[in-house]
Coordinates of C-alpha atoms (C1' of nucleotides) in Angstrom, one line a residue:
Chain A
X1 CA -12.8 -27.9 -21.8
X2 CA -14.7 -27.1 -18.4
X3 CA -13.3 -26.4 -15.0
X4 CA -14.5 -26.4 -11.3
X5 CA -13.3 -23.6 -9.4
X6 CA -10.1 -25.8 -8.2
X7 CA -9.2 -26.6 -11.6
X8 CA -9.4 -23.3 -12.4
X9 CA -7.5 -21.8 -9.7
X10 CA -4.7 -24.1 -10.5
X11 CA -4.7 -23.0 -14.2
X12 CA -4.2 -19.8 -13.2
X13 CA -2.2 -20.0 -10.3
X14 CA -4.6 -18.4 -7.8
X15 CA -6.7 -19.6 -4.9
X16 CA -10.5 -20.9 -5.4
X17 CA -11.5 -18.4 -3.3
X18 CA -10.4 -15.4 -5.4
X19 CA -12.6 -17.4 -8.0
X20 CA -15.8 -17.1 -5.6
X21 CA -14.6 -13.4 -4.7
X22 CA -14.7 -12.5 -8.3
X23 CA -18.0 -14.0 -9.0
X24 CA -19.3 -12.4 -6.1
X25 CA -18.2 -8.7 -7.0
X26 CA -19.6 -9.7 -10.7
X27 CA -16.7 -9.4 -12.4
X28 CA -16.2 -13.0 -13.2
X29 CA -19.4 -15.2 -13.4
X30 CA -18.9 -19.3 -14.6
X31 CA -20.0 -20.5 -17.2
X32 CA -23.0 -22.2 -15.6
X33 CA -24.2 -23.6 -12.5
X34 CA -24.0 -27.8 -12.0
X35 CA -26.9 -29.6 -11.2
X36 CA -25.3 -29.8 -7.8
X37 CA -24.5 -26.1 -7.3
X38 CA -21.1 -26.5 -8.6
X39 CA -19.5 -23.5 -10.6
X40 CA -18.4 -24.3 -14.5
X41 CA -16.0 -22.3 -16.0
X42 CA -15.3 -22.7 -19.7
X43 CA -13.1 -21.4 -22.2
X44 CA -14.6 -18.0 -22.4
X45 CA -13.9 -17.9 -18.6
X46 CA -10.5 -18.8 -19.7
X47 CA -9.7 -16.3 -20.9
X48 CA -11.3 -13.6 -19.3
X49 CA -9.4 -14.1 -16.1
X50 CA -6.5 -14.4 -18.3
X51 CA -7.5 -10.6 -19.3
X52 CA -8.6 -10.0 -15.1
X53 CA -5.2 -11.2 -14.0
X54 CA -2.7 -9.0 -16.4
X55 CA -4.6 -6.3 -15.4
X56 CA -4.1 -6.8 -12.0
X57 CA -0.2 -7.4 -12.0
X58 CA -0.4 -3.8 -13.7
X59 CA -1.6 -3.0 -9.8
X60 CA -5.3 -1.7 -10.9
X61 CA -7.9 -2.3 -8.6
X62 CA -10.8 -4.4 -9.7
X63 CA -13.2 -2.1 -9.5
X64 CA -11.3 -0.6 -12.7
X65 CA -10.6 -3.5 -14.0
X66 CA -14.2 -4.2 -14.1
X67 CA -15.2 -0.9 -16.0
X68 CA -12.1 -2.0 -18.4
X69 CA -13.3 -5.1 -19.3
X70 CA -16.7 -4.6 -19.4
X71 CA -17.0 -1.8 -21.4
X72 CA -15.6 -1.7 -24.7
X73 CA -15.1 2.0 -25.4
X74 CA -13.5 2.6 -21.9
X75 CA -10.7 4.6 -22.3
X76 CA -7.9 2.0 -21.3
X77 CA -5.5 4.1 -22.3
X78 CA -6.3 7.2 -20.1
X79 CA -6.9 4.7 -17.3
X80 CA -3.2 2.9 -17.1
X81 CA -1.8 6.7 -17.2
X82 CA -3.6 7.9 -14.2
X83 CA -2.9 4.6 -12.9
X84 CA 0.7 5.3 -13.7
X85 CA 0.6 8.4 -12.2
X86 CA -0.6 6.8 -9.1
X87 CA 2.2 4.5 -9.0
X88 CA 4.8 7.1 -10.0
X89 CA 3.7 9.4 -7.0
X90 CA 3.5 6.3 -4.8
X91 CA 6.8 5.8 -5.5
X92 CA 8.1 9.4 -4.9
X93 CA 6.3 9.1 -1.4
X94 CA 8.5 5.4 -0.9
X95 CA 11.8 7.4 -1.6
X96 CA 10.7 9.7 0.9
X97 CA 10.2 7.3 3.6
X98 CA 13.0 5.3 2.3
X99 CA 15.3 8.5 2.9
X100 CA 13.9 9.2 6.4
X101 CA 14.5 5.4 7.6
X102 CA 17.9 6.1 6.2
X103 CA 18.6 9.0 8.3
X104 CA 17.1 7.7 11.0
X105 CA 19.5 4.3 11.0
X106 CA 22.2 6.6 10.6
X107 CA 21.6 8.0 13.8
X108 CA 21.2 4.9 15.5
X109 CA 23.7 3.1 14.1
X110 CA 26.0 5.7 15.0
X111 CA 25.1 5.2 18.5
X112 CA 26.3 2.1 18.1
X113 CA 30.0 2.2 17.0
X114 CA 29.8 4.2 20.1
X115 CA 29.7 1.5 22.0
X116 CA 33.4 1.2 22.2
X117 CA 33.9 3.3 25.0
X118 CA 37.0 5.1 23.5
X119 CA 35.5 5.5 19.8
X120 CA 32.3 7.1 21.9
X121 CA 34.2 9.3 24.4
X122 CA 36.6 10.9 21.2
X123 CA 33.3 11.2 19.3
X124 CA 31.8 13.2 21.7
X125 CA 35.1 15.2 22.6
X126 CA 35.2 16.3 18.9
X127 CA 31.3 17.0 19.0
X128 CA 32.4 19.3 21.9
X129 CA 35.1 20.4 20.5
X130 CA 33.2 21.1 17.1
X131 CA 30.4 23.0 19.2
X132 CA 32.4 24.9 21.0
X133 CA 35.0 26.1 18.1
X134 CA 31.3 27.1 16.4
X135 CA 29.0 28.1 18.4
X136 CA 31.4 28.7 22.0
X137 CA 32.1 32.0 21.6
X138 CA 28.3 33.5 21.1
X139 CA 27.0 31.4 23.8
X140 CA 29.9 32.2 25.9
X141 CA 29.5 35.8 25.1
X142 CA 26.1 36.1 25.8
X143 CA 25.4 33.7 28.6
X144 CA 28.7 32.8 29.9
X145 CA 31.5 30.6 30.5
X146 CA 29.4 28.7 33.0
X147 CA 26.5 27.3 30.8
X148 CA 28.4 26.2 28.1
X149 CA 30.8 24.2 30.5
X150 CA 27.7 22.9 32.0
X151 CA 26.5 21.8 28.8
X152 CA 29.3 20.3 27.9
X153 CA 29.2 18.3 31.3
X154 CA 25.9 17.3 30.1
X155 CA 26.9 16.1 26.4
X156 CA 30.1 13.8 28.3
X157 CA 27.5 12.5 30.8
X158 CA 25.2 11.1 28.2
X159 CA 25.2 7.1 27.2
X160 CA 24.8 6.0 23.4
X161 CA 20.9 5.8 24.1
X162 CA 20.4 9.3 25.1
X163 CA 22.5 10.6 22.6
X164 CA 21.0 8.4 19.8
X165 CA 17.8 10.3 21.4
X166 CA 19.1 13.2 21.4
X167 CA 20.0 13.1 18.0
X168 CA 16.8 11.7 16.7
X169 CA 15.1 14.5 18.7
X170 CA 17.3 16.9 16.0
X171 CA 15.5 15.3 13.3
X172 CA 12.4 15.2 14.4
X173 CA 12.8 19.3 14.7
X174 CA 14.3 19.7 11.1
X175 CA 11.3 17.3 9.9
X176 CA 8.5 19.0 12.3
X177 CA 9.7 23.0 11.0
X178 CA 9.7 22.3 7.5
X179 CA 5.7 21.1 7.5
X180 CA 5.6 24.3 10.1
X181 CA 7.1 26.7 7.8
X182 CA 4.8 25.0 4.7
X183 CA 2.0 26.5 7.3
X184 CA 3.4 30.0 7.3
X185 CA 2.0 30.4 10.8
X186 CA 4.9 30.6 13.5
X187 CA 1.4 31.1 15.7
X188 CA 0.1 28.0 14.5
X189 CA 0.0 24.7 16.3
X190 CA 2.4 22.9 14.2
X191 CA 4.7 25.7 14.7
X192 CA 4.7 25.8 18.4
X193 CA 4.5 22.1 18.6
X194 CA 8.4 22.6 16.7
X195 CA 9.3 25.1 19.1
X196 CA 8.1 22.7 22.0
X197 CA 10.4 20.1 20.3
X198 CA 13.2 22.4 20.2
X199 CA 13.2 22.9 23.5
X200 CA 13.4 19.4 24.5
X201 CA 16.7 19.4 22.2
X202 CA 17.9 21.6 24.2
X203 CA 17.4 20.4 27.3
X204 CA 19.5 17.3 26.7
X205 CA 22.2 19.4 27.1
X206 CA 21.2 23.1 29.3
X207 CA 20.9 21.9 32.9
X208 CA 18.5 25.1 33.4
X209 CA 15.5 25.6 31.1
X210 CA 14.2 29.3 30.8
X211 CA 12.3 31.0 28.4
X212 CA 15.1 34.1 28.3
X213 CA 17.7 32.0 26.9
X214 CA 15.8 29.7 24.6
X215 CA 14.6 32.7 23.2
X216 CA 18.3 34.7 23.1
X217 CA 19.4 31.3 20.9
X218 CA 16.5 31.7 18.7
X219 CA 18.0 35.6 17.9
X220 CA 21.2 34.1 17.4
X221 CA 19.6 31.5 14.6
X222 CA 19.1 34.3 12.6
X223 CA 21.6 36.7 13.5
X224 CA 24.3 34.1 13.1
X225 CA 25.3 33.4 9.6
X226 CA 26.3 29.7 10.5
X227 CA 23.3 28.7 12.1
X228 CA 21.0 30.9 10.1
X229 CA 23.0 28.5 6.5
X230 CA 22.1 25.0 8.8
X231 CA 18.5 26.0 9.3
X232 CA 17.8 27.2 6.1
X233 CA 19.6 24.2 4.1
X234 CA 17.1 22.3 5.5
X235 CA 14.2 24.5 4.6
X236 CA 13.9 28.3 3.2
X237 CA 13.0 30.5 5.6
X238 CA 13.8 28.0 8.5
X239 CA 15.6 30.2 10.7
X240 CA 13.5 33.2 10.9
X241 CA 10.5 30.9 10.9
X242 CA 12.1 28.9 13.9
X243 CA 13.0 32.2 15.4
X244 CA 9.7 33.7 15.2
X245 CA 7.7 30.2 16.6
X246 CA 10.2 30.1 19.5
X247 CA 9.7 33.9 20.1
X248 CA 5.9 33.8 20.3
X249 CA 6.1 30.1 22.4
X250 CA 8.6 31.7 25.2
X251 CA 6.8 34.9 25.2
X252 CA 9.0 36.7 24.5
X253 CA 7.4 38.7 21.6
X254 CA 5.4 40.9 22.9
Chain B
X1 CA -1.7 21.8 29.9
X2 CA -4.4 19.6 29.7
X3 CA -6.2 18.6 26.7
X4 CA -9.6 17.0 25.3
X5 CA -9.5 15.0 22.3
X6 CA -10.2 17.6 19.6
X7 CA -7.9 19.8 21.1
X8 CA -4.8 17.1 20.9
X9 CA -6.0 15.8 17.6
X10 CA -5.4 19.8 16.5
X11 CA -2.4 20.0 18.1
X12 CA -0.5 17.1 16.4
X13 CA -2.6 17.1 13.1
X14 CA -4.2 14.0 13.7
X15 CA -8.7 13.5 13.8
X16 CA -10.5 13.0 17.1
X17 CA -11.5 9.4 15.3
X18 CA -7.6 8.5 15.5
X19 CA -7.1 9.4 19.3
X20 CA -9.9 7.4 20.1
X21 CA -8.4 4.6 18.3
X22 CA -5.1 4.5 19.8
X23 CA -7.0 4.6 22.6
X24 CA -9.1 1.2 21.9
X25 CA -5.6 -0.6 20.8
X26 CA -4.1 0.5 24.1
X27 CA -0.7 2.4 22.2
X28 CA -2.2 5.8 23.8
X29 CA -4.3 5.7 26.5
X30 CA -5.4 9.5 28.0
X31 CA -3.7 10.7 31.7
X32 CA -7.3 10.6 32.9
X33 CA -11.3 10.3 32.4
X34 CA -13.0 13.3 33.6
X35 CA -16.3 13.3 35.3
X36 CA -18.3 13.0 32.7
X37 CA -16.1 10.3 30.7
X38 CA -14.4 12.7 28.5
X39 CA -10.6 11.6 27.7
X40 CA -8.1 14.2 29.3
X41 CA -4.6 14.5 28.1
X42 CA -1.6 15.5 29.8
X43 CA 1.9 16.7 28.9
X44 CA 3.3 13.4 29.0
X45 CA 0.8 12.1 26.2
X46 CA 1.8 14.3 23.9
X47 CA 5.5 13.5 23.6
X48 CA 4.1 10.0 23.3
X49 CA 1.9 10.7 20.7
X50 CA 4.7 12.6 19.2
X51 CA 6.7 9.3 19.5
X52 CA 4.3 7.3 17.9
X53 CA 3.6 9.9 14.9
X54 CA 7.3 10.3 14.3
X55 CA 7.7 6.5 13.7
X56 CA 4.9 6.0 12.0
X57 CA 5.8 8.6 9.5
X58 CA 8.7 6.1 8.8
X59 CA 5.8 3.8 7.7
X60 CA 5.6 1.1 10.7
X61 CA 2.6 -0.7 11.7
X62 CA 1.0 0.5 14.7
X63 CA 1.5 -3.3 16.4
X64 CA 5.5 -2.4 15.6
X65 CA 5.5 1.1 17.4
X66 CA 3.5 -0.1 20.2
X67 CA 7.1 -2.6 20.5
X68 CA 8.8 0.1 20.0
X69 CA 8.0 2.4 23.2
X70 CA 6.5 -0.2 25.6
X71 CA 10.2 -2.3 25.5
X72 CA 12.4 -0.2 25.9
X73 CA 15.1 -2.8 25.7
X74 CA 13.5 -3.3 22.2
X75 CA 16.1 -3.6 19.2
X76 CA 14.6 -0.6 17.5
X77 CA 17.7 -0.6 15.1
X78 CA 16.6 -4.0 13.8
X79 CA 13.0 -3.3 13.6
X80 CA 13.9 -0.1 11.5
X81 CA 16.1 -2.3 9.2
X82 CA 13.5 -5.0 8.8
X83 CA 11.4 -2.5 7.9
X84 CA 13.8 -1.1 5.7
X85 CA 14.3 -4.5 3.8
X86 CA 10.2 -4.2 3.1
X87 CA 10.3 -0.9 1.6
X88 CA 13.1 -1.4 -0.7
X89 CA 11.3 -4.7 -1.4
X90 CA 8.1 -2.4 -2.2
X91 CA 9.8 -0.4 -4.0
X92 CA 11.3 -3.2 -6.4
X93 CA 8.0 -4.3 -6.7
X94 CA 6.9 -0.6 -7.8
X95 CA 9.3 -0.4 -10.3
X96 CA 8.5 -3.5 -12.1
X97 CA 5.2 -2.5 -11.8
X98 CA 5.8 0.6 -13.5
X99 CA 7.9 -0.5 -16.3
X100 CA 5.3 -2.9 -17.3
X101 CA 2.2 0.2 -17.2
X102 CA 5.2 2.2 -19.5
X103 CA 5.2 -0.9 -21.7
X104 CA 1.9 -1.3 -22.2
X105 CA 1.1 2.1 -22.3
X106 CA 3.6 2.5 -25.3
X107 CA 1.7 -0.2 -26.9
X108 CA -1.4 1.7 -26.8
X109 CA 0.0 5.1 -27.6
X110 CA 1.5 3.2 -31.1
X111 CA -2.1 2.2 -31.6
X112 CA -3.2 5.7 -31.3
X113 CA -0.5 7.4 -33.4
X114 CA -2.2 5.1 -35.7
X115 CA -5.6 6.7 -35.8
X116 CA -3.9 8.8 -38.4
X117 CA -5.2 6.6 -41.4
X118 CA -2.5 6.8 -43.7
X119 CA 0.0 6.4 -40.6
X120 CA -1.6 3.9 -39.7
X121 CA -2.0 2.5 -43.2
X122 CA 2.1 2.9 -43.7
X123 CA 2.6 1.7 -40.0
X124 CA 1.2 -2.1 -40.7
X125 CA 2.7 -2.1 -44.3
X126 CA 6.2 -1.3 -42.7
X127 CA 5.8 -3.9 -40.6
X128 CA 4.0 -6.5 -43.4
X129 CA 7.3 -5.5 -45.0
X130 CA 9.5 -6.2 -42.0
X131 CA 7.6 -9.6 -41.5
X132 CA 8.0 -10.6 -45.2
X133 CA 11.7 -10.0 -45.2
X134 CA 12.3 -11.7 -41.9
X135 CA 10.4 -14.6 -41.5
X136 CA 8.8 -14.5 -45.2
X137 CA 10.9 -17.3 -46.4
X138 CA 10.6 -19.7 -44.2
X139 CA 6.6 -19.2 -43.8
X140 CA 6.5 -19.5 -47.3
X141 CA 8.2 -22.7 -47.8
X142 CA 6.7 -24.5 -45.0
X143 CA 3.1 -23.2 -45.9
X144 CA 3.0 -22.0 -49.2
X145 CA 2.7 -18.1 -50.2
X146 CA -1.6 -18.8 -49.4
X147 CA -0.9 -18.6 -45.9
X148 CA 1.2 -15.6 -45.7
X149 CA -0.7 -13.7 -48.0
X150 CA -3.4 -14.4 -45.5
X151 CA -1.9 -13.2 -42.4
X152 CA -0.7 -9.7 -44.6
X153 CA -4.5 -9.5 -45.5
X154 CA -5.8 -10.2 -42.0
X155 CA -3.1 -7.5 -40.5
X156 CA -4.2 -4.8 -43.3
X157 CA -8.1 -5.5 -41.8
X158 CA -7.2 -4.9 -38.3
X159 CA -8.5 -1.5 -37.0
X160 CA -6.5 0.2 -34.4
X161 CA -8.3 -1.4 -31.7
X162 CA -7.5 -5.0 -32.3
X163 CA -4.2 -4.2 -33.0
X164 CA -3.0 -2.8 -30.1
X165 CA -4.6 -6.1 -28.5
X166 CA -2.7 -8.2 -30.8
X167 CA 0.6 -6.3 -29.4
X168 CA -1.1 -6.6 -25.9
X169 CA -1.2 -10.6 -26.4
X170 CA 2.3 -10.6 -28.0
X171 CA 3.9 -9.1 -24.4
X172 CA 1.4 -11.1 -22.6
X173 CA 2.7 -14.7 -24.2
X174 CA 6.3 -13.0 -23.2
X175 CA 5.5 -12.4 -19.2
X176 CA 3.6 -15.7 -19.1
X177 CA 6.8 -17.5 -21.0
X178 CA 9.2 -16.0 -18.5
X179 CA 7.2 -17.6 -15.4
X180 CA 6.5 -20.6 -16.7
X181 CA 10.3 -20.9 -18.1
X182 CA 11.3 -20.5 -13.9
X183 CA 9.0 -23.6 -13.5
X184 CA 10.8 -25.3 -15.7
X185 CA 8.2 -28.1 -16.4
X186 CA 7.0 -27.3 -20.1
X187 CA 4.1 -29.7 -19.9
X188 CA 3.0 -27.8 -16.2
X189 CA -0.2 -25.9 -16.9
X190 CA 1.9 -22.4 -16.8
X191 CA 3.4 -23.3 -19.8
X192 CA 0.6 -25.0 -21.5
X193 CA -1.7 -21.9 -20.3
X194 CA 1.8 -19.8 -22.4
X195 CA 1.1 -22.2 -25.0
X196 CA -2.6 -21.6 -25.5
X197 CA -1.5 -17.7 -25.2
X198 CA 0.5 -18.0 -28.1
X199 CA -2.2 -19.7 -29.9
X200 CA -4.8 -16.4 -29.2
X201 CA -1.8 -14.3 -31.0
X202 CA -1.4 -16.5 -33.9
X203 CA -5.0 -16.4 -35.2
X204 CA -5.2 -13.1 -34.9
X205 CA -3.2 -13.0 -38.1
X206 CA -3.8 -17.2 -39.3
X207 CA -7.3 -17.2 -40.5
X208 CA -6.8 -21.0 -39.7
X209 CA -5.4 -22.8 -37.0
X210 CA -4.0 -25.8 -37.2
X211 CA -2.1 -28.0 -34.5
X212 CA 0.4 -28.7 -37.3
X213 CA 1.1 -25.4 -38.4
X214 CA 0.9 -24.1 -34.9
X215 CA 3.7 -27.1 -34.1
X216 CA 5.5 -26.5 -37.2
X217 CA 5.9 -22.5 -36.3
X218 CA 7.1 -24.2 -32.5
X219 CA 10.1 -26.1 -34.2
X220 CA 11.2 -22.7 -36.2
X221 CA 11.2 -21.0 -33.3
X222 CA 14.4 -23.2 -32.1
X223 CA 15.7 -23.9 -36.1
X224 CA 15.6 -20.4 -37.2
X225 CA 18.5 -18.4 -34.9
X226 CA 16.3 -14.9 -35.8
X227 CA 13.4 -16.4 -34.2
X228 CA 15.4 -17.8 -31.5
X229 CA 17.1 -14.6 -30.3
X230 CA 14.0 -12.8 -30.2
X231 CA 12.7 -15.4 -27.5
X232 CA 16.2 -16.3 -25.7
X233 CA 16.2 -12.4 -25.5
X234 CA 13.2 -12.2 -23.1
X235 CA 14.2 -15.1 -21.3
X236 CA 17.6 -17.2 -21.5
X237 CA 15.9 -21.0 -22.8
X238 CA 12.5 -19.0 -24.3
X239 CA 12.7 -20.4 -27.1
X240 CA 13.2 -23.5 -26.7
X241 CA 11.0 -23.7 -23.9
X242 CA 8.3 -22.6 -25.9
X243 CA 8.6 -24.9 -28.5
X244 CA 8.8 -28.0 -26.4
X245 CA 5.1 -26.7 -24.6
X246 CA 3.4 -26.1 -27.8
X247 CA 4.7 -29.4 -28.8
X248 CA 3.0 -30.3 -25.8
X249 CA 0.1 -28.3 -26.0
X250 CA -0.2 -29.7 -29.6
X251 CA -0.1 -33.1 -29.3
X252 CA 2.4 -33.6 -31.3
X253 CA 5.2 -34.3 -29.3
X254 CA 4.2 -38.0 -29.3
Chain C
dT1 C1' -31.6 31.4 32.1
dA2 C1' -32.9 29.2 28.1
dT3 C1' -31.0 27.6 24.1
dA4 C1' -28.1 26.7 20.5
dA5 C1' -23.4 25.6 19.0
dA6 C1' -19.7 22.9 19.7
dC7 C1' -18.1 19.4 22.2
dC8 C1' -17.9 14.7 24.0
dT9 C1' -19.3 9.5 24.4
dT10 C1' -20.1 4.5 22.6
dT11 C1' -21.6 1.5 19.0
dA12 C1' -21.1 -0.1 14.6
dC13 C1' -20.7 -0.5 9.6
dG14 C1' -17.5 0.4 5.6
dC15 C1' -13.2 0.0 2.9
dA16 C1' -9.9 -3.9 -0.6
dA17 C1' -9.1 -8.3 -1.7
dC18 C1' -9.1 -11.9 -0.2
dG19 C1' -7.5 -15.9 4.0
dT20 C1' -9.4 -18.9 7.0
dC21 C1' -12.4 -21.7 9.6
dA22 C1' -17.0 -24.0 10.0
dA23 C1' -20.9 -26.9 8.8
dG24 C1' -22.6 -29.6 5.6
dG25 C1' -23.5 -31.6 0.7
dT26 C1' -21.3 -34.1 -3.7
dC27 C1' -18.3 -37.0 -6.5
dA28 C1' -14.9 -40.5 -7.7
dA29 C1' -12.5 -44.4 -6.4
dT30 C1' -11.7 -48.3 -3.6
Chain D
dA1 C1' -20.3 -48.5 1.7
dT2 C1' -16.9 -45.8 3.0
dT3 C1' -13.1 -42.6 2.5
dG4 C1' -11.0 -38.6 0.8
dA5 C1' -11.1 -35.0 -2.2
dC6 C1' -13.9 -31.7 -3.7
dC7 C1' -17.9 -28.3 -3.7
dT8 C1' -21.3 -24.9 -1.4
dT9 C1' -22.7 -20.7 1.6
dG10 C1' -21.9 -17.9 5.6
dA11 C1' -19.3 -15.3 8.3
dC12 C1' -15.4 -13.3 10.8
dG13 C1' -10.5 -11.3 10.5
dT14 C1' -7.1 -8.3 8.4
dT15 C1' -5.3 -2.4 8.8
dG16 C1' -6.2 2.2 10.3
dC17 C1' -9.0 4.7 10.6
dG18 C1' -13.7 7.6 8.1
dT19 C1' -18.2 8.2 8.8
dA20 C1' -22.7 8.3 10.6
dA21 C1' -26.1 7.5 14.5
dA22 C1' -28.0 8.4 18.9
dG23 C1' -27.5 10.7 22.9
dG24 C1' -25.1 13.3 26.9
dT25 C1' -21.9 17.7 28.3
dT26 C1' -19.9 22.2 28.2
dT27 C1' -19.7 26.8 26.7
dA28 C1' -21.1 31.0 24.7
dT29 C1' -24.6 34.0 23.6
dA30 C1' -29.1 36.3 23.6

DNA sequence: TATAAACCTTTACGCAACGTCAAGGTCAAT
DNA sequence: ATTGACCTTGACGTTGCGTAAAGGTTTATA
């Protein structure tokens, strides 16, 4: 039985021009060559790409697959386990993302049950009410009744975009220290590009931006038990690390 | 702060190469060109760029991004849970993948337990053994005790190599039977291609092949309920689909 | 102040595995 | 003889950059 390209393709359920493309890279020639130029596959061809084609639903590359079929005493064993340690770590890096899209809907959808006014206003009461049980009294202590009432202010004032925003802007600072702290360098760029973001956090809800107090919260990150245990559950060392990056980016170090 | 290309690309981690790309596809363009052409980047670039990084971490296409923070009345919640959908689908796709490498793989790693001689030796008696008492009978009355001894003698010749692809070909006839079985048209070249599969497996252990016998070993497959739960196992109707395409394939359904 | 080192620019090919025209020749059937 | 289905080679497009090449600019140092 011979086949022209089509014919073939059909067979094996793939398009003519994979056919050309293989014969092209070498790795699967026809048979012969018509009088007219034609490509003739027969059964040898057969079941070659029969061989090409499992090999490929495994996810190797052709390049491999070449060296597999064409060479006898390749190792095809050792081949489909660092392929499978390709796919296992490919995998591993899917979860990853699959987790951070997770988190990240989370966020937004959460923004988006707001949308009933009344849901969204006790939501953000409790936030306050949360925050301020927490972390009222330090702030309060150390800068005042003023600046947490302001912030506060700030928190109502803000619509379910901002505070989606705001709260993707959190993530993106958890995300951003633990590559910074995998640096070791609170000098480093990474580092002070995570103390940049932390800043904008914060801005959402200070009205006034200055270096003394962004750097007065960073003391508190690791003085504070409760926000030295949120930092670090997201990476070991967090808070010192964050504390030390936002140090040397305000100045304040010296 | 201003910055050059280098100096950005440092900052957020990124080559010089990239910059200038997200340049030439318009998703970054710098604040200004300096007198002698340079690209000059201001604070306002960065939190895009810091934008664009953070969602492409999450694995979207640059094209989606560029939705993303040109429309700011874009439904980035949907676009996130498209994009969701495609990564579980990936991953779905990874695991199949990888259960079929394990398979094989354990196919191969039998055949190399087997380079023990007298493993291997006891390994393809046990399994003579197994394939006497099983399917002995009925071989033997259909064919006469010739042909089976055959096939035992033909098994005891086969070195490691060929018999890890004799195990190969058996899974191979199994994922080709399960597609074709979804097409559902046993004379559709799928199945006849699963047909001719199942032919390469049989003569590695028939030192003849016949259409009968080939055709006679078909109609067993549905007779015998041993032979038939082995098939329907893989795939609900295997058996019987396979029979009626070898019929088929054989001629000898006329 | 000359010069080298370290930047910067645009242009353009390469990658993996084909999809998709385009322009033109071949084959089988009507 | 014509039509339609098939075949050929050639070449560009896809994605997100990496990697020269060839040449101009800025900065630091001798």
């Amino acid at each position: 039985m011979e086949y022209t390209v089509q014919k073939l393709a059909r067979l094996a359920g793939i398009s003519s021009r994979t056919l050309r493309y293989y014969d092209e890279i070498g790795i699967l020639k026809p048979a012969r060559i018509s009088s007219s130029g034609y490509r003739i596959y027969a059964q040898a061809e057969v079941d070659r790409l029969q061989q090409i084609l499992f090999f490929r639903e495994l996810g190797l590359s052709l390049e491999r697959i070449k060296d597999i079929i064409n060479t006898p005493s390749f190792d095809e064993l050792r081949a489909l386990k660092e392929h499978r340690e390709k796919l296992l770590e490919k995998r591993a890096q899917l979860d990853l993302l699959i987790a951070n899209v997770n988190k990240t809907i989370a966020v937004n959808e959460g923004s988006i049950t707001m949308t009933d006014k009344e849901k969204f206003a006790g939501f953000k009461q409790k936030l306050i009410d949360d925050n301020e049980k927490t972390y009222g009294k330090e702030i309060r202590a150390k800068y005042g009744d003023e600046k947490i009432n302001q912030s506060n202010e700030r928190l109502m004032g803000m619509n379910e975009k901002q505070y989606a925003k705001w709260e993707e802007l959190g993530l993106r600072v958890i995300e951003s220290l633990k590559k910074a702290v995998a640096t070791g360098d609170p000098a480093g760029e990474l580092a002070q590009m995570t103390a940049d973001l932390h800043r904008q956090w914060l801005i959402y809800t200070w009205d006034s931006y200055s270096k003394e107090a962004h750097a007065g919260l960073a003391q508190m990150y690791v003085a504070d038990e409760r926000f030295a245990a949120f930092y670090n559950e997201k990476q070991a060392g967090g808070a010192e690390f964050l504390r030390d990056a936002i140090l040397i980016y305000t100045g304040t170090n010296k």
